[in-house]
Amino acid sequence: MDYYYSGSDGKPKWGMEASGLAAVDLQNKAALHLDMVQTVDRHESETLLEYYGSTIIARKDRLQSISKYIAVDAYFSRQPFVDQMVMNGFDVITRLRKDAKIRYLYRGPREKRRGKPRQFDGYVAVRNLREDVFTPCAIDEDRKWIAYEAIVNVEALKCQVVLVVVHDLDSEGQVNGHRLYMSTDTNLNGGEVLHAYQCRFQQEFLFRDAKQELGLEHCQAYSWQKNDFHFNVAMTVGSLAKAAYHLQVPGQPVRAFSIADVKQRHMNEFQAQRILSLCRLDLDEDLIRNLQQHFSNFGLRNFQRA
């Protein structure tokens, strides 16, 4: 137990903290749970960022068998986390602060002077991009934003990255806001970086479903080992349900997923089969099989036809 920052309340609160690791299917925009790691046994000299990085590195063999990309929010877009990931074979996709200091790379001829060759060509004005460096990579269908990409240097990270600058547009097409995204893999294009970061939010649905329907916060154990088991079971059950009911037909349009509907459907089938068995009716009769869809779908939010 300790004080941890609560995003919903905007301040540190007393309690437990656990970090989620999930694999995201970029094609179907669906996240599947991998591991939930509690913040325990952190050394006094170790910062939270170093601790979070160490939990990922401890699982790097299993994680890198799935993907080398780590998509994280803006909190992680600083050192030592980024260096930890890159040194261990990961590439980081994240969002930068709006006021991040970013430098153009110098591409001109080498100057004939003593000393270190010139590396940078001035700072990036994110709302006044150089057209000879930045190129468009994505645009909103409703023209509410447009994204540009370029390989630049982030001063705080001391490394080259693919930077995606998203300009938010008003009704007249004028820039009224901006967002900055980056990847340490300079071979990715801007559209891929933006899509991967946006799909990161699919993990939020895992937490929502586990909290609302799977009892994520209902464990009353005092040991972190028992809490660890409970947290991971709740999150895993949600992902198994999603794999069974949401990703079952490759290549087909993905249906809306509701963990509440999955629970309701199984409860309907259990109750119907229980009642019919007590009445000593043959469950293999054609009539019962024809009615099964109707009692299975009773009360579902998203009715699914066979």
PDB file of C-alpha atoms in Angstrom:
ATOM      1  CA  MET A   1       0.000   0.000   0.000  1.00  0.00           C
ATOM      2  CA  ASP A   2       1.223   3.495  -0.847  1.00  0.00           C
ATOM      3  CA  TYR A   3       0.193   6.786  -2.411  1.00  0.00           C
ATOM      4  CA  TYR A   4      -0.276   6.458  -6.180  1.00  0.00           C
ATOM      5  CA  TYR A   5      -1.511   8.960  -8.721  1.00  0.00           C
ATOM      6  CA  SER A   6      -5.191   8.589  -9.650  1.00  0.00           C
ATOM      7  CA  GLY A   7      -5.950   9.776 -13.166  1.00  0.00           C
ATOM      8  CA  SER A   8      -9.705   9.998 -12.536  1.00  0.00           C
ATOM      9  CA  ASP A   9      -9.249  12.173  -9.426  1.00  0.00           C
ATOM     10  CA  GLY A  10      -6.160  14.013 -10.633  1.00  0.00           C
ATOM     11  CA  LYS A  11      -4.231  13.543  -7.379  1.00  0.00           C
ATOM     12  CA  PRO A  12      -2.290  10.882  -5.412  1.00  0.00           C
ATOM     13  CA  LYS A  13      -4.464   8.504  -3.380  1.00  0.00           C
ATOM     14  CA  TRP A  14      -3.748   5.780  -0.832  1.00  0.00           C
ATOM     15  CA  GLY A  15      -4.151   2.269  -2.186  1.00  0.00           C
ATOM     16  CA  MET A  16      -2.714  -0.437  -4.410  1.00  0.00           C
ATOM     17  CA  GLU A  17      -1.422  -0.025  -7.946  1.00  0.00           C
ATOM     18  CA  ALA A  18      -1.186  -2.528 -10.773  1.00  0.00           C
ATOM     19  CA  SER A  19       0.049  -2.061 -14.338  1.00  0.00           C
ATOM     20  CA  GLY A  20      -1.517  -3.890 -17.258  1.00  0.00           C
ATOM     21  CA  LEU A  21       0.265  -5.439 -20.228  1.00  0.00           C
ATOM     22  CA  ALA A  22      -1.861  -6.319 -23.242  1.00  0.00           C
ATOM     23  CA  ALA A  23      -1.377  -7.435 -26.843  1.00  0.00           C
ATOM     24  CA  VAL A  24      -3.335  -5.312 -29.316  1.00  0.00           C
ATOM     25  CA  ASP A  25      -4.643  -6.652 -32.622  1.00  0.00           C
ATOM     26  CA  LEU A  26      -4.158  -3.597 -34.852  1.00  0.00           C
ATOM     27  CA  GLN A  27      -6.312  -5.004 -37.644  1.00  0.00           C
ATOM     28  CA  ASN A  28      -9.358  -5.731 -35.489  1.00  0.00           C
ATOM     29  CA  LYS A  29      -8.600  -3.016 -32.917  1.00  0.00           C
ATOM     30  CA  ALA A  30      -8.912  -5.423 -29.994  1.00  0.00           C
ATOM     31  CA  ALA A  31      -6.731  -5.810 -26.899  1.00  0.00           C
ATOM     32  CA  LEU A  32      -6.086  -9.128 -25.157  1.00  0.00           C
ATOM     33  CA  HIS A  33      -4.702  -9.316 -21.621  1.00  0.00           C
ATOM     34  CA  LEU A  34      -1.166 -10.615 -21.054  1.00  0.00           C
ATOM     35  CA  ASP A  35      -0.236  -9.755 -17.487  1.00  0.00           C
ATOM     36  CA  MET A  36      -1.167  -7.473 -14.611  1.00  0.00           C
ATOM     37  CA  VAL A  37       1.764  -6.508 -12.410  1.00  0.00           C
ATOM     38  CA  GLN A  38       1.371  -4.968  -8.968  1.00  0.00           C
ATOM     39  CA  THR A  39       3.755  -2.266  -7.804  1.00  0.00           C
ATOM     40  CA  VAL A  40       5.445  -4.187  -4.968  1.00  0.00           C
ATOM     41  CA  ASP A  41       8.985  -4.612  -3.624  1.00  0.00           C
ATOM     42  CA  ARG A  42      10.229  -1.386  -5.206  1.00  0.00           C
ATOM     43  CA  HIS A  43      13.647  -0.375  -3.892  1.00  0.00           C
ATOM     44  CA  GLU A  44      13.827   3.025  -2.198  1.00  0.00           C
ATOM     45  CA  SER A  45      16.447   4.248  -4.680  1.00  0.00           C
ATOM     46  CA  GLU A  46      14.389   3.114  -7.678  1.00  0.00           C
ATOM     47  CA  THR A  47      12.074   5.601  -9.374  1.00  0.00           C
ATOM     48  CA  LEU A  48       8.623   4.548 -10.525  1.00  0.00           C
ATOM     49  CA  LEU A  49       9.694   4.834 -14.168  1.00  0.00           C
ATOM     50  CA  GLU A  50      12.655   2.548 -13.534  1.00  0.00           C
ATOM     51  CA  TYR A  51      10.402   0.087 -11.733  1.00  0.00           C
ATOM     52  CA  TYR A  52       7.835   0.043 -14.551  1.00  0.00           C
ATOM     53  CA  GLY A  53      10.634  -0.508 -17.045  1.00  0.00           C
ATOM     54  CA  SER A  54      12.064  -3.390 -15.015  1.00  0.00           C
ATOM     55  CA  THR A  55       8.694  -5.196 -14.972  1.00  0.00           C
ATOM     56  CA  ILE A  56       8.606  -5.106 -18.780  1.00  0.00           C
ATOM     57  CA  ILE A  57      12.240  -6.156 -19.155  1.00  0.00           C
ATOM     58  CA  ALA A  58      11.652  -9.119 -16.832  1.00  0.00           C
ATOM     59  CA  ARG A  59       9.045 -10.352 -19.346  1.00  0.00           C
ATOM     60  CA  LYS A  60      10.817  -9.280 -22.530  1.00  0.00           C
ATOM     61  CA  ASP A  61      11.294 -12.771 -24.001  1.00  0.00           C
ATOM     62  CA  ARG A  62       7.567 -13.485 -23.855  1.00  0.00           C
ATOM     63  CA  LEU A  63       6.602  -9.982 -24.972  1.00  0.00           C
ATOM     64  CA  GLN A  64       9.056  -9.843 -27.884  1.00  0.00           C
ATOM     65  CA  SER A  65       7.765 -13.182 -29.160  1.00  0.00           C
ATOM     66  CA  ILE A  66       4.558 -11.214 -29.861  1.00  0.00           C
ATOM     67  CA  SER A  67       5.913  -7.797 -30.839  1.00  0.00           C
ATOM     68  CA  LYS A  68       8.881  -5.527 -30.257  1.00  0.00           C
ATOM     69  CA  TYR A  69       6.687  -2.429 -30.011  1.00  0.00           C
ATOM     70  CA  ILE A  70       5.622  -0.951 -26.664  1.00  0.00           C
ATOM     71  CA  ALA A  71       2.793   1.610 -26.901  1.00  0.00           C
ATOM     72  CA  VAL A  72       2.581   3.727 -23.748  1.00  0.00           C
ATOM     73  CA  ASP A  73       1.021   7.037 -22.740  1.00  0.00           C
ATOM     74  CA  ALA A  74       2.796  10.373 -22.387  1.00  0.00           C
ATOM     75  CA  TYR A  75       3.900   9.668 -18.801  1.00  0.00           C
ATOM     76  CA  PHE A  76       6.469   7.210 -20.176  1.00  0.00           C
ATOM     77  CA  SER A  77       7.836   9.511 -22.901  1.00  0.00           C
ATOM     78  CA  ARG A  78      10.953  10.401 -20.895  1.00  0.00           C
ATOM     79  CA  GLN A  79      14.119   8.979 -19.498  1.00  0.00           C
ATOM     80  CA  PRO A  80      15.136   6.532 -18.161  1.00  0.00           C
ATOM     81  CA  PHE A  81      12.159   4.542 -19.484  1.00  0.00           C
ATOM     82  CA  VAL A  82      12.783   5.083 -23.211  1.00  0.00           C
ATOM     83  CA  ASP A  83      16.474   4.141 -22.966  1.00  0.00           C
ATOM     84  CA  GLN A  84      15.597   1.058 -20.892  1.00  0.00           C
ATOM     85  CA  MET A  85      13.250  -0.168 -23.594  1.00  0.00           C
ATOM     86  CA  VAL A  86      15.524   0.562 -26.568  1.00  0.00           C
ATOM     87  CA  MET A  87      18.567  -1.036 -24.908  1.00  0.00           C
ATOM     88  CA  ASN A  88      16.539  -4.222 -24.391  1.00  0.00           C
ATOM     89  CA  GLY A  89      15.327  -4.543 -27.979  1.00  0.00           C
ATOM     90  CA  PHE A  90      11.980  -2.741 -27.766  1.00  0.00           C
ATOM     91  CA  ASP A  91      10.759   0.227 -29.791  1.00  0.00           C
ATOM     92  CA  VAL A  92       8.589   2.774 -28.003  1.00  0.00           C
ATOM     93  CA  ILE A  93       5.460   4.376 -29.454  1.00  0.00           C
ATOM     94  CA  THR A  94       4.154   7.196 -27.297  1.00  0.00           C
ATOM     95  CA  ARG A  95       2.860  10.740 -27.106  1.00  0.00           C
ATOM     96  CA  LEU A  96       5.077  13.723 -26.314  1.00  0.00           C
ATOM     97  CA  ARG A  97       4.352  16.836 -24.298  1.00  0.00           C
ATOM     98  CA  LYS A  98       2.959  19.653 -26.408  1.00  0.00           C
ATOM     99  CA  ASP A  99       5.915  21.841 -25.451  1.00  0.00           C
ATOM    100  CA  ALA A 100       8.589  19.202 -26.142  1.00  0.00           C
ATOM    101  CA  LYS A 101      11.793  20.607 -27.636  1.00  0.00           C
ATOM    102  CA  ILE A 102      12.346  18.984 -31.022  1.00  0.00           C
ATOM    103  CA  ARG A 103      15.194  19.653 -33.429  1.00  0.00           C
ATOM    104  CA  TYR A 104      15.509  19.323 -37.192  1.00  0.00           C
ATOM    105  CA  LEU A 105      18.381  17.142 -38.365  1.00  0.00           C
ATOM    106  CA  TYR A 106      21.029  18.905 -40.398  1.00  0.00           C
ATOM    107  CA  ARG A 107      21.067  17.505 -43.951  1.00  0.00           C
ATOM    108  CA  GLY A 108      23.342  20.040 -45.630  1.00  0.00           C
ATOM    109  CA  PRO A 109      26.989  19.763 -46.680  1.00  0.00           C
ATOM    110  CA  ARG A 110      29.616  19.294 -44.017  1.00  0.00           C
ATOM    111  CA  GLU A 111      31.088  22.603 -42.960  1.00  0.00           C
ATOM    112  CA  LYS A 112      34.834  23.035 -43.305  1.00  0.00           C
ATOM    113  CA  ARG A 113      35.687  23.836 -39.737  1.00  0.00           C
ATOM    114  CA  ARG A 114      37.272  22.192 -36.770  1.00  0.00           C
ATOM    115  CA  GLY A 115      35.232  20.388 -34.169  1.00  0.00           C
ATOM    116  CA  LYS A 116      32.193  18.173 -34.149  1.00  0.00           C
ATOM    117  CA  PRO A 117      30.135  18.149 -37.376  1.00  0.00           C
ATOM    118  CA  ARG A 118      26.867  20.072 -37.265  1.00  0.00           C
ATOM    119  CA  GLN A 119      23.985  17.783 -36.234  1.00  0.00           C
ATOM    120  CA  PHE A 120      20.908  19.962 -35.954  1.00  0.00           C
ATOM    121  CA  ASP A 121      19.221  22.626 -38.025  1.00  0.00           C
ATOM    122  CA  GLY A 122      17.133  24.564 -35.534  1.00  0.00           C
ATOM    123  CA  TYR A 123      14.064  23.798 -33.439  1.00  0.00           C
ATOM    124  CA  VAL A 124      10.709  22.624 -34.789  1.00  0.00           C
ATOM    125  CA  ALA A 125       7.852  25.121 -34.556  1.00  0.00           C
ATOM    126  CA  VAL A 126       5.063  22.553 -34.338  1.00  0.00           C
ATOM    127  CA  ARG A 127       2.386  24.873 -35.767  1.00  0.00           C
ATOM    128  CA  ASN A 128       4.622  26.163 -38.541  1.00  0.00           C
ATOM    129  CA  LEU A 129       6.300  23.073 -39.983  1.00  0.00           C
ATOM    130  CA  ARG A 130       8.925  23.173 -42.688  1.00  0.00           C
ATOM    131  CA  GLU A 131       7.400  21.782 -45.871  1.00  0.00           C
ATOM    132  CA  ASP A 132      10.769  20.489 -47.079  1.00  0.00           C
ATOM    133  CA  VAL A 133      10.981  18.185 -44.033  1.00  0.00           C
ATOM    134  CA  PHE A 134       7.445  17.283 -42.945  1.00  0.00           C
ATOM    135  CA  THR A 135       5.060  15.439 -45.270  1.00  0.00           C
ATOM    136  CA  PRO A 136       1.338  14.669 -44.778  1.00  0.00           C
ATOM    137  CA  CYS A 137       0.692  11.094 -43.594  1.00  0.00           C
ATOM    138  CA  ALA A 138      -2.961  10.998 -42.464  1.00  0.00           C
ATOM    139  CA  ILE A 139      -6.090  13.131 -42.579  1.00  0.00           C
ATOM    140  CA  ASP A 140      -9.458  12.942 -40.872  1.00  0.00           C
ATOM    141  CA  GLU A 141     -12.452  12.129 -43.086  1.00  0.00           C
ATOM    142  CA  ASP A 142     -14.280  15.177 -41.715  1.00  0.00           C
ATOM    143  CA  ARG A 143     -11.205  17.390 -42.106  1.00  0.00           C
ATOM    144  CA  LYS A 144     -10.994  17.990 -38.360  1.00  0.00           C
ATOM    145  CA  TRP A 145      -7.278  17.204 -38.245  1.00  0.00           C
ATOM    146  CA  ILE A 146      -4.313  16.478 -40.478  1.00  0.00           C
ATOM    147  CA  ALA A 147      -1.084  14.671 -39.537  1.00  0.00           C
ATOM    148  CA  TYR A 148       2.480  15.235 -40.756  1.00  0.00           C
ATOM    149  CA  GLU A 149       5.570  13.055 -40.312  1.00  0.00           C
ATOM    150  CA  ALA A 150       9.343  13.513 -40.269  1.00  0.00           C
ATOM    151  CA  ILE A 151      12.476  12.056 -38.701  1.00  0.00           C
ATOM    152  CA  VAL A 152      13.740  14.512 -36.097  1.00  0.00           C
ATOM    153  CA  ASN A 153      15.634  14.661 -32.799  1.00  0.00           C
ATOM    154  CA  VAL A 154      13.909  14.915 -29.409  1.00  0.00           C
ATOM    155  CA  GLU A 155      16.225  16.928 -27.187  1.00  0.00           C
ATOM    156  CA  ALA A 156      15.124  15.396 -23.857  1.00  0.00           C
ATOM    157  CA  LEU A 157      15.484  11.832 -25.172  1.00  0.00           C
ATOM    158  CA  LYS A 158      18.714  12.535 -27.100  1.00  0.00           C
ATOM    159  CA  CYS A 159      17.677  10.286 -29.979  1.00  0.00           C
ATOM    160  CA  GLN A 160      16.190  10.354 -33.449  1.00  0.00           C
ATOM    161  CA  VAL A 161      12.525   9.421 -33.772  1.00  0.00           C
ATOM    162  CA  VAL A 162       9.675   9.380 -36.242  1.00  0.00           C
ATOM    163  CA  LEU A 163       7.588  12.355 -35.166  1.00  0.00           C
ATOM    164  CA  VAL A 164       3.908  12.685 -36.052  1.00  0.00           C
ATOM    165  CA  VAL A 165       2.473  16.178 -35.637  1.00  0.00           C
ATOM    166  CA  VAL A 166      -1.322  16.279 -35.661  1.00  0.00           C
ATOM    167  CA  HIS A 167      -2.842  19.691 -36.372  1.00  0.00           C
ATOM    168  CA  ASP A 168      -6.385  20.126 -35.085  1.00  0.00           C
ATOM    169  CA  LEU A 169      -8.389  22.281 -37.491  1.00  0.00           C
ATOM    170  CA  ASP A 170     -11.326  24.610 -36.973  1.00  0.00           C
ATOM    171  CA  SER A 171     -14.290  24.980 -39.327  1.00  0.00           C
ATOM    172  CA  GLU A 172     -12.226  27.265 -41.580  1.00  0.00           C
ATOM    173  CA  GLY A 173      -9.282  24.872 -41.772  1.00  0.00           C
ATOM    174  CA  GLN A 174      -7.050  26.905 -39.474  1.00  0.00           C
ATOM    175  CA  VAL A 175      -4.830  25.201 -36.905  1.00  0.00           C
ATOM    176  CA  ASN A 176      -6.257  25.611 -33.398  1.00  0.00           C
ATOM    177  CA  GLY A 177      -4.379  22.836 -31.574  1.00  0.00           C
ATOM    178  CA  HIS A 178      -1.725  20.177 -31.971  1.00  0.00           C
ATOM    179  CA  ARG A 179      -0.620  16.765 -30.674  1.00  0.00           C
ATOM    180  CA  LEU A 180       2.766  15.073 -30.887  1.00  0.00           C
ATOM    181  CA  TYR A 181       3.366  11.331 -31.289  1.00  0.00           C
ATOM    182  CA  MET A 182       6.641   9.484 -31.793  1.00  0.00           C
ATOM    183  CA  SER A 183       8.274   6.128 -32.372  1.00  0.00           C
ATOM    184  CA  THR A 184      11.877   5.144 -31.753  1.00  0.00           C
ATOM    185  CA  ASP A 185      11.639   2.912 -34.851  1.00  0.00           C
ATOM    186  CA  THR A 186      12.466   5.305 -37.673  1.00  0.00           C
ATOM    187  CA  ASN A 187      11.364   2.737 -40.276  1.00  0.00           C
ATOM    188  CA  LEU A 188       7.697   3.143 -39.346  1.00  0.00           C
ATOM    189  CA  ASN A 189       5.621   5.640 -41.279  1.00  0.00           C
ATOM    190  CA  GLY A 190       3.546   8.265 -39.524  1.00  0.00           C
ATOM    191  CA  GLY A 191       0.228   6.596 -40.240  1.00  0.00           C
ATOM    192  CA  GLU A 192       1.395   3.391 -38.557  1.00  0.00           C
ATOM    193  CA  VAL A 193       2.606   5.298 -35.495  1.00  0.00           C
ATOM    194  CA  LEU A 194      -0.675   7.164 -35.145  1.00  0.00           C
ATOM    195  CA  HIS A 195      -2.768   4.016 -35.618  1.00  0.00           C
ATOM    196  CA  ALA A 196      -0.726   2.013 -33.098  1.00  0.00           C
ATOM    197  CA  TYR A 197      -1.009   4.712 -30.456  1.00  0.00           C
ATOM    198  CA  GLN A 198      -4.751   5.107 -30.968  1.00  0.00           C
ATOM    199  CA  CYS A 199      -5.244   1.337 -30.637  1.00  0.00           C
ATOM    200  CA  ARG A 200      -3.492   1.499 -27.259  1.00  0.00           C
ATOM    201  CA  PHE A 201      -6.783   2.759 -25.821  1.00  0.00           C
ATOM    202  CA  GLN A 202      -8.354  -0.655 -26.494  1.00  0.00           C
ATOM    203  CA  GLN A 203      -6.694  -1.789 -23.264  1.00  0.00           C
ATOM    204  CA  GLU A 204      -8.999   0.581 -21.366  1.00  0.00           C
ATOM    205  CA  PHE A 205     -11.941  -1.636 -22.354  1.00  0.00           C
ATOM    206  CA  LEU A 206     -10.276  -4.602 -20.626  1.00  0.00           C
ATOM    207  CA  PHE A 207     -10.184  -2.681 -17.354  1.00  0.00           C
ATOM    208  CA  ARG A 208     -13.729  -1.386 -17.833  1.00  0.00           C
ATOM    209  CA  ASP A 209     -15.165  -4.861 -18.477  1.00  0.00           C
ATOM    210  CA  ALA A 210     -13.207  -6.427 -15.612  1.00  0.00           C
ATOM    211  CA  LYS A 211     -14.375  -3.729 -13.182  1.00  0.00           C
ATOM    212  CA  GLN A 212     -18.025  -3.703 -14.240  1.00  0.00           C
ATOM    213  CA  GLU A 213     -18.713  -7.373 -14.904  1.00  0.00           C
ATOM    214  CA  LEU A 214     -15.856  -9.597 -13.694  1.00  0.00           C
ATOM    215  CA  GLY A 215     -15.220  -8.457 -10.115  1.00  0.00           C
ATOM    216  CA  LEU A 216     -11.748  -7.010 -10.640  1.00  0.00           C
ATOM    217  CA  GLU A 217     -11.997  -4.904  -7.469  1.00  0.00           C
ATOM    218  CA  HIS A 218     -13.864  -7.432  -5.323  1.00  0.00           C
ATOM    219  CA  CYS A 219     -10.870  -9.297  -3.915  1.00  0.00           C
ATOM    220  CA  GLN A 220     -10.448  -8.923  -0.134  1.00  0.00           C
ATOM    221  CA  ALA A 221      -7.145 -10.768   0.234  1.00  0.00           C
ATOM    222  CA  TYR A 222      -4.272  -9.220   2.195  1.00  0.00           C
ATOM    223  CA  SER A 223      -1.328 -10.781   0.342  1.00  0.00           C
ATOM    224  CA  TRP A 224      -0.132  -9.417  -2.991  1.00  0.00           C
ATOM    225  CA  GLN A 225       0.201 -12.972  -4.365  1.00  0.00           C
ATOM    226  CA  LYS A 226      -3.521 -13.642  -3.883  1.00  0.00           C
ATOM    227  CA  ASN A 227      -4.415 -10.254  -5.304  1.00  0.00           C
ATOM    228  CA  ASP A 228      -2.142 -10.948  -8.271  1.00  0.00           C
ATOM    229  CA  PHE A 229      -3.989 -14.209  -8.973  1.00  0.00           C
ATOM    230  CA  HIS A 230      -7.392 -12.531  -8.661  1.00  0.00           C
ATOM    231  CA  PHE A 231      -6.500  -9.573 -10.896  1.00  0.00           C
ATOM    232  CA  ASN A 232      -5.066 -11.749 -13.656  1.00  0.00           C
ATOM    233  CA  VAL A 233      -7.960 -14.223 -13.578  1.00  0.00           C
ATOM    234  CA  ALA A 234     -10.508 -11.412 -13.929  1.00  0.00           C
ATOM    235  CA  MET A 235      -8.610  -9.818 -16.822  1.00  0.00           C
ATOM    236  CA  THR A 236      -7.933 -13.154 -18.542  1.00  0.00           C
ATOM    237  CA  VAL A 237     -11.586 -14.234 -18.438  1.00  0.00           C
ATOM    238  CA  GLY A 238     -12.551 -11.032 -20.233  1.00  0.00           C
ATOM    239  CA  SER A 239      -9.972 -11.654 -22.949  1.00  0.00           C
ATOM    240  CA  LEU A 240     -11.023 -15.293 -23.384  1.00  0.00           C
ATOM    241  CA  ALA A 241     -14.618 -14.156 -23.844  1.00  0.00           C
ATOM    242  CA  LYS A 242     -13.484 -11.570 -26.388  1.00  0.00           C
ATOM    243  CA  ALA A 243     -11.474 -14.188 -28.304  1.00  0.00           C
ATOM    244  CA  ALA A 244     -14.434 -16.589 -28.343  1.00  0.00           C
ATOM    245  CA  TYR A 245     -17.201 -14.137 -29.236  1.00  0.00           C
ATOM    246  CA  HIS A 246     -15.421 -11.205 -30.870  1.00  0.00           C
ATOM    247  CA  LEU A 247     -12.519 -12.611 -32.912  1.00  0.00           C
ATOM    248  CA  GLN A 248     -13.864 -15.982 -33.922  1.00  0.00           C
ATOM    249  CA  VAL A 249     -14.120 -15.518 -37.721  1.00  0.00           C
ATOM    250  CA  PRO A 250     -10.893 -14.233 -39.367  1.00  0.00           C
ATOM    251  CA  GLY A 251     -11.535 -11.848 -42.228  1.00  0.00           C
ATOM    252  CA  GLN A 252     -15.129 -11.146 -41.248  1.00  0.00           C
ATOM    253  CA  PRO A 253     -16.341  -7.752 -39.943  1.00  0.00           C
ATOM    254  CA  VAL A 254     -15.804  -7.551 -36.188  1.00  0.00           C
ATOM    255  CA  ARG A 255     -19.033  -7.429 -34.211  1.00  0.00           C
ATOM    256  CA  ALA A 256     -19.622  -5.141 -31.245  1.00  0.00           C
ATOM    257  CA  PHE A 257     -18.423  -6.878 -28.092  1.00  0.00           C
ATOM    258  CA  SER A 258     -20.200  -6.746 -24.741  1.00  0.00           C
ATOM    259  CA  ILE A 259     -18.971  -8.797 -21.791  1.00  0.00           C
ATOM    260  CA  ALA A 260     -22.377  -8.198 -20.174  1.00  0.00           C
ATOM    261  CA  ASP A 261     -24.039  -9.944 -23.135  1.00  0.00           C
ATOM    262  CA  VAL A 262     -21.655 -12.898 -22.854  1.00  0.00           C
ATOM    263  CA  LYS A 263     -22.523 -13.313 -19.174  1.00  0.00           C
ATOM    264  CA  GLN A 264     -26.242 -12.922 -19.869  1.00  0.00           C
ATOM    265  CA  ARG A 265     -26.146 -15.457 -22.704  1.00  0.00           C
ATOM    266  CA  HIS A 266     -24.428 -18.113 -20.587  1.00  0.00           C
ATOM    267  CA  MET A 267     -26.794 -17.478 -17.687  1.00  0.00           C
ATOM    268  CA  ASN A 268     -29.801 -17.811 -20.001  1.00  0.00           C
ATOM    269  CA  GLU A 269     -28.523 -21.112 -21.397  1.00  0.00           C
ATOM    270  CA  PHE A 270     -27.730 -22.469 -17.941  1.00  0.00           C
ATOM    271  CA  GLN A 271     -31.136 -21.576 -16.524  1.00  0.00           C
ATOM    272  CA  ALA A 272     -33.022 -22.914 -19.553  1.00  0.00           C
ATOM    273  CA  GLN A 273     -31.116 -26.209 -19.566  1.00  0.00           C
ATOM    274  CA  ARG A 274     -31.571 -26.529 -15.812  1.00  0.00           C
ATOM    275  CA  ILE A 275     -35.345 -26.043 -16.060  1.00  0.00           C
ATOM    276  CA  LEU A 276     -35.681 -28.416 -19.003  1.00  0.00           C
ATOM    277  CA  SER A 277     -33.596 -31.081 -17.274  1.00  0.00           C
ATOM    278  CA  LEU A 278     -35.780 -30.883 -14.155  1.00  0.00           C
ATOM    279  CA  CYS A 279     -38.829 -31.360 -16.381  1.00  0.00           C
ATOM    280  CA  ARG A 280     -37.120 -34.455 -17.818  1.00  0.00           C
ATOM    281  CA  LEU A 281     -37.394 -33.189 -21.377  1.00  0.00           C
ATOM    282  CA  ASP A 282     -35.064 -34.399 -24.112  1.00  0.00           C
ATOM    283  CA  LEU A 283     -32.696 -31.515 -24.885  1.00  0.00           C
ATOM    284  CA  ASP A 284     -31.938 -32.963 -28.319  1.00  0.00           C
ATOM    285  CA  GLU A 285     -35.464 -32.490 -29.635  1.00  0.00           C
ATOM    286  CA  ASP A 286     -35.702 -30.297 -32.741  1.00  0.00           C
ATOM    287  CA  LEU A 287     -38.119 -27.924 -31.032  1.00  0.00           C
ATOM    288  CA  ILE A 288     -35.748 -27.305 -28.138  1.00  0.00           C
ATOM    289  CA  ARG A 289     -32.838 -26.714 -30.497  1.00  0.00           C
ATOM    290  CA  ASN A 290     -34.896 -24.229 -32.512  1.00  0.00           C
ATOM    291  CA  LEU A 291     -35.876 -22.349 -29.371  1.00  0.00           C
ATOM    292  CA  GLN A 292     -32.339 -22.226 -27.996  1.00  0.00           C
ATOM    293  CA  GLN A 293     -31.435 -19.066 -29.905  1.00  0.00           C
ATOM    294  CA  HIS A 294     -34.461 -17.258 -28.482  1.00  0.00           C
ATOM    295  CA  PHE A 295     -33.830 -18.028 -24.824  1.00  0.00           C
ATOM    296  CA  SER A 296     -30.068 -17.560 -25.215  1.00  0.00           C
ATOM    297  CA  ASN A 297     -30.518 -14.050 -26.620  1.00  0.00           C
ATOM    298  CA  PHE A 298     -33.110 -12.947 -24.056  1.00  0.00           C
ATOM    299  CA  GLY A 299     -32.044  -9.669 -22.427  1.00  0.00           C
ATOM    300  CA  LEU A 300     -28.969  -9.128 -24.605  1.00  0.00           C
ATOM    301  CA  ARG A 301     -28.020  -5.570 -25.513  1.00  0.00           C
ATOM    302  CA  ASN A 302     -26.684  -6.587 -28.926  1.00  0.00           C
ATOM    303  CA  PHE A 303     -28.974  -9.275 -30.322  1.00  0.00           C
ATOM    304  CA  GLN A 304     -27.071 -11.789 -32.458  1.00  0.00           C
ATOM    305  CA  ARG A 305     -28.845 -14.000 -34.947  1.00  0.00           C
ATOM    306  CA  ALA A 306     -27.508 -17.464 -35.680  1.00  0.00           C
TER     307      ALA A 306
END
